[in-house]
Amino acid sequence: MQLRNDWTKEEITEIFNQPILELIYQGASVHREHNDPSEVQVCTLLSIKTGGCPEDCSYCPQAARYHTDVKVQKLLDVDFVIDKAKTAKANGSTRFCMGAAWREVRDNKDFDKVIEMVKGVNAMDMEVCCTLGMLTEEQAKKLKDAGLYAYNHNLDTSEDHYEEIITTRTYDDRLDTLKNVREANISVCSGGIIGMGETNEDRIEMLHTLSTLPKHPESVPVNALVPVAGTPLADQPKVSVWDMVRMIATARIIMPKAMVRLSAGRVRMSVEEQALCFLAGANSIFAGDELLTTPNNDVDADKEMFQTLNLKPRASFKGAAAEKYLV
Ligand code: SAM
Ligand code: DTB
Ligand code: SF4
């Protein structure tokens, strides 16, 4: 089947609103046509600069204006980060993603340090990813030259709902950065969060924007809100597993080759619930005891889950040849 980037909102709505078992079946079928369903990509996150962020993202424990338990931590040292990447590799991760609580990248000493981190992780034969906020075209090129493989920059929600969640930047700022990343030939990682008071139409709208970009993101993280005390969204109710499955299956059907990542919120899911997500088409997770600032699933429990479900970690750079071919 040809990859499509001309999906209409009506088509996506029809897929999204199917009876849940039909949707899971379709997601599972599309997944099998395009990918090996026993392979799951294992990624590790590290917060390289934590807290004190000037933005007002209502979900985020790292925004300086909310009073959360997060302790501000300046940019970590390069050697410390490389050690963490080694541990992640030893634990079976093939992608290492470094996150910074920045609004945007500035051309300063900290950026030079991040460039060194990227070079170091790349030399370890791991897919190196960063999420550092907004990027200019030149900064994206610099990261690419240092060996950056992927850049994470989430749309988070629909354009309509965006201003309810974040007022310190616009949806177009987000899309501009994605364009800069794409043009620098860096693999694009972009998805969103559910459980922030959005409607199903907002969820469909976000999936529409992602699937009608000139090229689909290579990775689409689907996060369930992790409500953190002190943030405006602290009291949001837990996202139902059916809502996660609906997002994952729809993303899989309209972006068949993307890595669909079962991201934040996994810590509150049972193995059975996660299995439904893998069946519906998820094929990537974050492993390691922590995400950026919140707890993640126990490493040994994840290893046991892989055994129970007969899943195997996906090799690094697997899509690289195909991605290069498509560019
Ligand atoms: N500051 C950069 C930015 O916002 O692009 C990079 C780091 S930021 C923490 C990366 C992503 O983490 C956000 O776009 C959001 O999707 C996700 N995130 C942050 N807090 C979250 C939460 N409480 N629950 C779920 N996802 C969250
Ligand atoms: C993504 O989509 N989810 C990750 C990663 N990309 C950077 C972040 C989740 C953060 C959850 C809250 C925290 O741990 O601070
Ligand atoms: Fe800052 Fe990123 Fe958190 Fe927004 S999501 S407050 S930009 S760290």
Short mmCIF file of C-alpha atoms and ligand atoms in Angstrom, two decimals:
data_model
loop_
_atom_site.label_atom_id
_atom_site.label_comp_id
_atom_site.label_asym_id
_atom_site.label_seq_id
_atom_site.Cartn_x
_atom_site.Cartn_y
_atom_site.Cartn_z
CA MET A 1 0.00 0.00 0.00
CA GLN A 2 1.21 3.47 -0.95
CA LEU A 3 1.92 5.92 1.89
CA ARG A 4 -0.64 8.72 1.74
CA ASN A 5 -0.32 12.29 2.91
CA ASP A 6 -3.63 13.46 1.48
CA TRP A 7 -5.86 12.02 4.23
CA THR A 8 -9.04 14.02 4.80
CA LYS A 9 -10.42 14.73 8.25
CA GLU A 10 -13.54 12.77 7.27
CA GLU A 11 -11.52 9.67 6.38
CA ILE A 12 -9.55 9.83 9.64
CA THR A 13 -12.77 10.39 11.61
CA GLU A 14 -14.29 7.28 10.07
CA ILE A 15 -11.23 5.18 10.95
CA PHE A 16 -11.01 6.65 14.48
CA ASN A 17 -14.70 6.09 15.29
CA GLN A 18 -14.91 2.43 14.31
CA PRO A 19 -16.01 -0.04 16.99
CA ILE A 20 -12.86 -0.55 19.08
CA LEU A 21 -12.34 -4.23 18.15
CA GLU A 22 -12.66 -3.45 14.44
CA LEU A 23 -10.16 -0.63 14.85
CA ILE A 24 -7.67 -2.87 16.67
CA TYR A 25 -8.07 -5.49 13.95
CA GLN A 26 -7.42 -2.94 11.20
CA GLY A 27 -4.45 -1.47 13.08
CA ALA A 28 -2.99 -4.96 13.60
CA SER A 29 -3.50 -5.83 9.91
CA VAL A 30 -1.87 -2.66 8.59
CA HIS A 31 0.98 -3.15 11.06
CA ARG A 32 1.65 -6.66 9.74
CA GLU A 33 1.61 -5.49 6.12
CA HIS A 34 4.33 -2.92 6.79
CA ASN A 35 6.36 -3.99 9.80
CA ASP A 36 7.53 -7.00 11.77
CA PRO A 37 5.00 -6.98 14.67
CA SER A 38 7.39 -8.83 16.98
CA GLU A 39 9.89 -5.96 16.88
CA VAL A 40 9.67 -3.11 19.38
CA GLN A 41 12.11 -0.23 19.43
CA VAL A 42 13.57 0.43 22.86
CA CYS A 43 14.55 4.06 23.54
CA THR A 44 16.04 5.67 26.63
CA LEU A 45 15.42 9.26 27.70
CA LEU A 46 17.74 11.48 29.68
CA SER A 47 16.97 14.96 30.91
CA ILE A 48 20.23 16.81 30.21
CA LYS A 49 18.91 20.15 31.50
CA THR A 50 16.03 20.09 33.91
CA GLY A 51 13.42 22.63 35.02
CA GLY A 52 13.38 26.42 35.04
CA CYS A 53 11.78 26.59 31.57
CA PRO A 54 10.25 29.97 30.60
CA GLU A 55 7.35 28.37 28.65
CA ASP A 56 3.86 27.86 30.11
CA CYS A 57 2.97 24.36 28.78
CA SER A 58 0.17 23.45 31.21
CA TYR A 59 1.15 19.80 31.41
CA CYS A 60 4.82 20.32 32.13
CA PRO A 61 6.47 19.94 35.53
CA GLN A 62 9.56 21.76 34.20
CA ALA A 63 7.90 25.13 33.56
CA ALA A 64 9.45 27.62 36.01
CA ARG A 65 6.11 29.33 36.69
CA TYR A 66 4.47 26.25 38.26
CA HIS A 67 5.40 25.08 41.72
CA THR A 68 6.33 21.45 41.29
CA ASP A 69 8.85 19.19 43.03
CA VAL A 70 11.23 19.30 40.06
CA LYS A 71 14.70 20.57 41.00
CA VAL A 72 16.41 22.84 38.52
CA GLN A 73 19.58 21.24 37.13
CA LYS A 74 21.92 23.03 34.75
CA LEU A 75 23.21 21.29 31.63
CA LEU A 76 24.90 18.01 32.55
CA ASP A 77 28.55 17.30 31.74
CA VAL A 78 29.37 15.52 28.51
CA ASP A 79 31.12 12.59 30.25
CA PHE A 80 28.20 11.99 32.59
CA VAL A 81 25.81 11.87 29.63
CA ILE A 82 28.03 9.46 27.68
CA ASP A 83 28.12 7.15 30.72
CA LYS A 84 24.32 7.16 30.87
CA ALA A 85 24.17 6.32 27.16
CA LYS A 86 26.53 3.37 27.76
CA THR A 87 24.26 2.04 30.50
CA ALA A 88 21.23 2.47 28.24
CA LYS A 89 22.98 0.54 25.47
CA ALA A 90 23.97 -2.22 27.89
CA ASN A 91 20.31 -2.47 28.89
CA GLY A 92 19.24 -3.03 25.28
CA SER A 93 18.30 0.48 24.11
CA THR A 94 19.12 1.39 20.53
CA ARG A 95 18.00 5.01 20.68
CA PHE A 96 19.15 7.57 23.22
CA CYS A 97 17.12 10.76 23.49
CA MET A 98 18.41 13.82 25.33
CA GLY A 99 15.85 16.36 26.52
CA ALA A 100 16.41 19.95 27.62
CA ALA A 101 13.89 22.26 29.31
CA TRP A 102 14.56 25.05 26.83
CA ARG A 103 12.13 27.20 24.88
CA GLU A 104 14.62 27.18 22.00
CA VAL A 105 18.25 26.45 21.27
CA ARG A 106 20.62 29.41 21.64
CA ASP A 107 23.98 29.59 19.89
CA ASN A 108 26.08 29.50 23.03
CA LYS A 109 28.45 27.27 25.02
CA ASP A 110 25.60 25.02 26.13
CA PHE A 111 24.75 24.26 22.51
CA ASP A 112 28.43 23.47 21.85
CA LYS A 113 28.26 21.01 24.74
CA VAL A 114 25.14 19.37 23.31
CA ILE A 115 26.97 19.01 19.99
CA GLU A 116 29.74 17.14 21.85
CA MET A 117 27.13 14.87 23.48
CA VAL A 118 25.60 14.12 20.08
CA LYS A 119 29.02 13.25 18.64
CA GLY A 120 29.78 10.99 21.61
CA VAL A 121 26.52 9.02 21.50
CA ASN A 122 26.65 8.72 17.72
CA ALA A 123 30.11 7.17 18.00
CA MET A 124 28.58 4.43 20.18
CA ASP A 125 26.48 3.13 17.31
CA MET A 126 23.22 4.25 18.88
CA GLU A 127 20.53 6.33 17.22
CA VAL A 128 20.97 9.70 18.88
CA CYS A 129 17.93 11.92 19.36
CA CYS A 130 17.45 15.34 20.96
CA THR A 131 14.48 17.37 22.11
CA LEU A 132 15.65 20.91 22.84
CA GLY A 133 12.72 23.14 21.84
CA MET A 134 12.67 25.38 18.79
CA LEU A 135 15.51 25.14 16.27
CA THR A 136 16.61 27.33 13.36
CA GLU A 137 17.64 25.86 10.02
CA GLU A 138 21.33 26.48 10.83
CA GLN A 139 21.11 24.84 14.25
CA ALA A 140 19.41 21.81 12.71
CA LYS A 141 22.23 21.52 10.17
CA LYS A 142 24.85 21.77 12.93
CA LEU A 143 23.17 18.95 14.84
CA LYS A 144 22.96 16.86 11.69
CA ASP A 145 26.68 17.40 11.00
CA ALA A 146 27.45 16.25 14.55
CA GLY A 147 25.63 12.98 13.80
CA LEU A 148 22.12 13.66 15.16
CA TYR A 149 19.80 10.95 13.89
CA ALA A 150 16.38 12.14 15.11
CA TYR A 151 14.76 15.23 16.63
CA ASN A 152 11.68 15.11 18.85
CA HIS A 153 9.31 18.06 18.69
CA ASN A 154 5.69 17.29 19.55
CA LEU A 155 2.63 19.06 18.19
CA ASP A 156 1.08 17.97 21.50
CA THR A 157 -2.56 18.66 20.52
CA SER A 158 -4.72 20.18 17.77
CA GLU A 159 -4.13 23.70 16.53
CA ASP A 160 -7.50 24.74 18.04
CA HIS A 161 -6.79 23.33 21.47
CA TYR A 162 -3.17 24.53 21.49
CA GLU A 163 -3.87 27.95 23.00
CA GLU A 164 -5.71 26.35 25.91
CA ILE A 165 -2.50 24.47 26.75
CA ILE A 166 0.35 26.82 25.78
CA THR A 167 0.29 30.57 25.22
CA THR A 168 4.02 31.33 25.01
CA ARG A 169 4.43 30.03 21.44
CA THR A 170 2.25 29.20 18.46
CA TYR A 171 1.40 26.07 16.51
CA ASP A 172 3.15 27.60 13.51
CA ASP A 173 6.37 27.92 15.57
CA ARG A 174 6.14 24.18 16.12
CA LEU A 175 5.56 23.45 12.44
CA ASP A 176 8.47 25.72 11.45
CA THR A 177 10.87 23.74 13.63
CA LEU A 178 9.62 20.48 12.16
CA LYS A 179 10.30 21.92 8.70
CA ASN A 180 13.84 22.92 9.70
CA VAL A 181 14.48 19.44 11.06
CA ARG A 182 13.12 17.76 7.95
CA GLU A 183 15.14 20.00 5.64
CA ALA A 184 18.34 19.15 7.51
CA ASN A 185 17.64 15.48 6.71
CA ILE A 186 17.12 14.56 10.35
CA SER A 187 14.55 11.88 11.16
CA VAL A 188 11.39 13.55 12.51
CA CYS A 189 9.80 12.44 15.79
CA SER A 190 6.50 14.21 16.48
CA GLY A 191 3.32 13.27 18.26
CA GLY A 192 1.25 14.45 21.18
CA ILE A 193 -0.41 14.00 24.52
CA ILE A 194 -3.95 12.88 25.25
CA GLY A 195 -5.87 13.51 28.45
CA MET A 196 -5.51 17.31 28.47
CA GLY A 197 -9.24 18.07 28.21
CA GLU A 198 -9.28 17.84 24.40
CA THR A 199 -12.18 16.37 22.40
CA ASN A 200 -12.00 13.45 19.98
CA GLU A 201 -12.13 16.05 17.19
CA ASP A 202 -8.94 17.60 18.58
CA ARG A 203 -7.24 14.20 18.60
CA ILE A 204 -8.33 13.56 15.02
CA GLU A 205 -7.21 17.06 14.03
CA MET A 206 -3.71 16.45 15.43
CA LEU A 207 -3.44 13.10 13.64
CA HIS A 208 -4.58 14.85 10.45
CA THR A 209 -1.85 17.49 10.76
CA LEU A 210 0.83 14.83 11.34
CA SER A 211 -0.31 12.56 8.52
CA THR A 212 -0.58 15.38 5.97
CA LEU A 213 2.91 16.81 6.53
CA PRO A 214 4.91 16.62 3.27
CA LYS A 215 6.43 13.43 4.69
CA HIS A 216 5.14 11.42 7.68
CA PRO A 217 7.23 11.69 10.85
CA GLU A 218 9.40 8.58 11.17
CA SER A 219 8.30 8.38 14.83
CA VAL A 220 4.99 9.34 16.42
CA PRO A 221 4.97 9.33 20.22
CA VAL A 222 1.56 8.93 21.80
CA ASN A 223 1.75 10.16 25.39
CA ALA A 224 -0.96 9.88 28.04
CA LEU A 225 -0.78 12.92 30.28
CA VAL A 226 1.23 12.29 33.43
CA PRO A 227 -0.56 14.69 35.78
CA VAL A 228 1.98 16.41 38.01
CA ALA A 229 1.09 18.26 41.23
CA GLY A 230 1.57 21.99 40.82
CA THR A 231 0.80 22.08 37.07
CA PRO A 232 -2.58 23.39 35.83
CA LEU A 233 -3.45 19.88 34.56
CA ALA A 234 -2.65 18.16 37.87
CA ASP A 235 -6.24 17.02 38.42
CA GLN A 236 -7.00 15.60 35.00
CA PRO A 237 -8.54 12.11 35.16
CA LYS A 238 -6.53 9.08 34.07
CA VAL A 239 -6.63 8.37 30.33
CA SER A 240 -8.53 5.19 29.54
CA VAL A 241 -6.62 2.41 27.79
CA TRP A 242 -9.28 2.43 25.06
CA ASP A 243 -8.43 6.05 24.27
CA MET A 244 -4.73 5.15 23.98
CA VAL A 245 -5.54 2.18 21.76
CA ARG A 246 -7.77 4.33 19.54
CA MET A 247 -5.00 6.88 19.02
CA ILE A 248 -2.34 4.24 18.41
CA ALA A 249 -4.40 2.21 15.94
CA THR A 250 -5.47 5.30 13.98
CA ALA A 251 -1.89 6.58 13.83
CA ARG A 252 -0.74 3.14 12.64
CA ILE A 253 -3.39 2.96 9.90
CA ILE A 254 -2.77 6.42 8.45
CA MET A 255 1.04 6.42 8.94
CA PRO A 256 1.79 2.72 8.38
CA LYS A 257 5.57 2.87 8.39
CA ALA A 258 6.07 5.25 11.33
CA MET A 259 7.38 3.99 14.66
CA VAL A 260 4.33 4.55 16.87
CA ARG A 261 5.62 5.01 20.39
CA LEU A 262 3.64 4.05 23.48
CA SER A 263 5.24 6.84 25.50
CA ALA A 264 4.39 8.61 28.77
CA GLY A 265 1.66 7.05 30.88
CA ARG A 266 2.83 3.47 30.30
CA VAL A 267 3.79 3.24 33.96
CA ARG A 268 0.09 3.23 34.86
CA MET A 269 -0.75 0.41 32.41
CA SER A 270 -0.82 -3.33 33.07
CA VAL A 271 1.01 -5.76 30.78
CA GLU A 272 -2.37 -6.74 29.33
CA GLU A 273 -3.18 -3.12 28.51
CA GLN A 274 0.23 -2.60 26.91
CA ALA A 275 -0.28 -5.79 24.90
CA LEU A 276 -3.44 -4.27 23.41
CA CYS A 277 -1.41 -1.22 22.37
CA PHE A 278 1.24 -3.41 20.68
CA LEU A 279 -1.53 -5.38 18.95
CA ALA A 280 -3.10 -2.14 17.71
CA GLY A 281 0.21 -1.11 16.16
CA ALA A 282 2.53 0.43 18.74
CA ASN A 283 6.13 -0.62 18.09
CA SER A 284 8.29 1.56 20.29
CA ILE A 285 8.64 2.36 24.00
CA PHE A 286 10.74 4.39 26.39
CA ALA A 287 12.62 2.09 28.75
CA GLY A 288 14.55 3.01 31.88
CA ASP A 289 13.42 3.88 35.37
CA GLU A 290 12.69 7.50 34.53
CA LEU A 291 11.27 9.47 31.63
CA LEU A 292 12.49 13.07 31.98
CA THR A 293 11.33 13.89 35.51
CA THR A 294 8.68 11.26 36.26
CA PRO A 295 8.98 7.52 36.98
CA ASN A 296 8.80 4.96 34.20
CA ASN A 297 8.26 1.19 34.18
CA ASP A 298 10.69 -1.06 36.02
CA VAL A 299 13.43 -2.30 33.65
CA ASP A 300 13.13 -5.93 34.78
CA ALA A 301 9.35 -5.85 34.44
CA ASP A 302 9.78 -4.63 30.85
CA LYS A 303 12.22 -7.46 30.10
CA GLU A 304 9.70 -9.94 31.47
CA MET A 305 6.93 -8.36 29.38
CA PHE A 306 9.03 -8.76 26.21
CA GLN A 307 9.43 -12.46 27.04
CA THR A 308 5.75 -12.97 27.82
CA LEU A 309 4.64 -11.26 24.61
CA ASN A 310 7.46 -12.71 22.47
CA LEU A 311 8.67 -9.26 21.54
CA LYS A 312 12.25 -8.51 20.53
CA PRO A 313 14.09 -5.18 20.58
CA ARG A 314 14.46 -3.64 17.12
CA ALA A 315 18.03 -3.18 15.84
CA SER A 316 19.37 0.37 15.56
CA PHE A 317 19.40 2.26 12.23
CA LYS A 318 16.98 -0.25 10.75
CA GLY A 319 14.98 2.29 8.82
CA ALA A 320 18.05 4.33 7.90
CA ALA A 321 18.62 2.99 4.40
CA ALA A 322 14.96 3.33 3.47
CA GLU A 323 14.78 6.79 5.01
CA LYS A 324 17.80 7.94 3.04
CA TYR A 325 16.24 6.54 -0.09
CA LEU A 326 13.03 8.47 0.50
CA VAL A 327 14.68 11.83 1.12
N1 SAM B 1 11.41 21.76 25.91
C1 SAM B 1 11.32 21.01 24.73
C2 SAM B 1 9.96 21.06 24.08
O1 SAM B 1 8.99 21.33 24.75
O2 SAM B 1 9.87 20.77 22.88
C3 SAM B 1 11.72 19.56 24.92
C4 SAM B 1 11.34 18.84 26.20
S1 SAM B 1 9.58 18.65 26.50
C5 SAM B 1 9.54 18.11 28.16
C6 SAM B 1 9.19 17.22 25.48
C7 SAM B 1 7.78 16.72 25.46
O3 SAM B 1 7.49 16.03 26.66
C8 SAM B 1 6.65 17.72 25.36
O4 SAM B 1 6.44 18.18 24.06
C9 SAM B 1 5.46 16.88 25.81
O5 SAM B 1 4.87 16.25 24.70
C10 SAM B 1 6.10 15.83 26.72
N2 SAM B 1 5.63 15.99 28.12
C11 SAM B 1 6.05 16.92 29.01
N3 SAM B 1 5.40 16.80 30.17
C12 SAM B 1 4.53 15.77 30.03
C13 SAM B 1 3.56 15.17 30.90
N4 SAM B 1 3.34 15.62 32.12
N5 SAM B 1 2.85 14.13 30.41
C14 SAM B 1 3.06 13.68 29.15
N6 SAM B 1 3.96 14.21 28.30
C15 SAM B 1 4.68 15.24 28.73
C1 DTB B 2 7.74 12.33 24.19
O1 DTB B 2 6.83 12.38 23.33
N1 DTB B 2 7.57 11.94 25.44
C2 DTB B 2 8.80 12.06 26.18
C3 DTB B 2 9.80 12.51 25.09
N2 DTB B 2 8.99 12.68 23.95
C4 DTB B 2 10.69 13.67 25.32
C5 DTB B 2 8.70 12.93 27.38
C6 DTB B 2 7.66 12.49 28.36
C7 DTB B 2 7.78 13.33 29.57
C8 DTB B 2 6.87 12.93 30.67
C9 DTB B 2 6.97 13.80 31.86
C10 DTB B 2 8.31 13.83 32.51
O2 DTB B 2 8.91 12.77 32.78
O3 DTB B 2 8.79 14.94 32.81
FE1 SF4 B 3 9.52 23.91 28.63
FE2 SF4 B 3 9.32 21.83 26.96
FE3 SF4 B 3 8.20 21.77 29.43
FE4 SF4 B 3 7.14 23.34 27.59
S1 SF4 B 3 7.28 21.09 27.49
S2 SF4 B 3 7.57 23.92 29.73
S3 SF4 B 3 8.95 24.01 26.45
S4 SF4 B 3 10.36 21.87 28.96
#
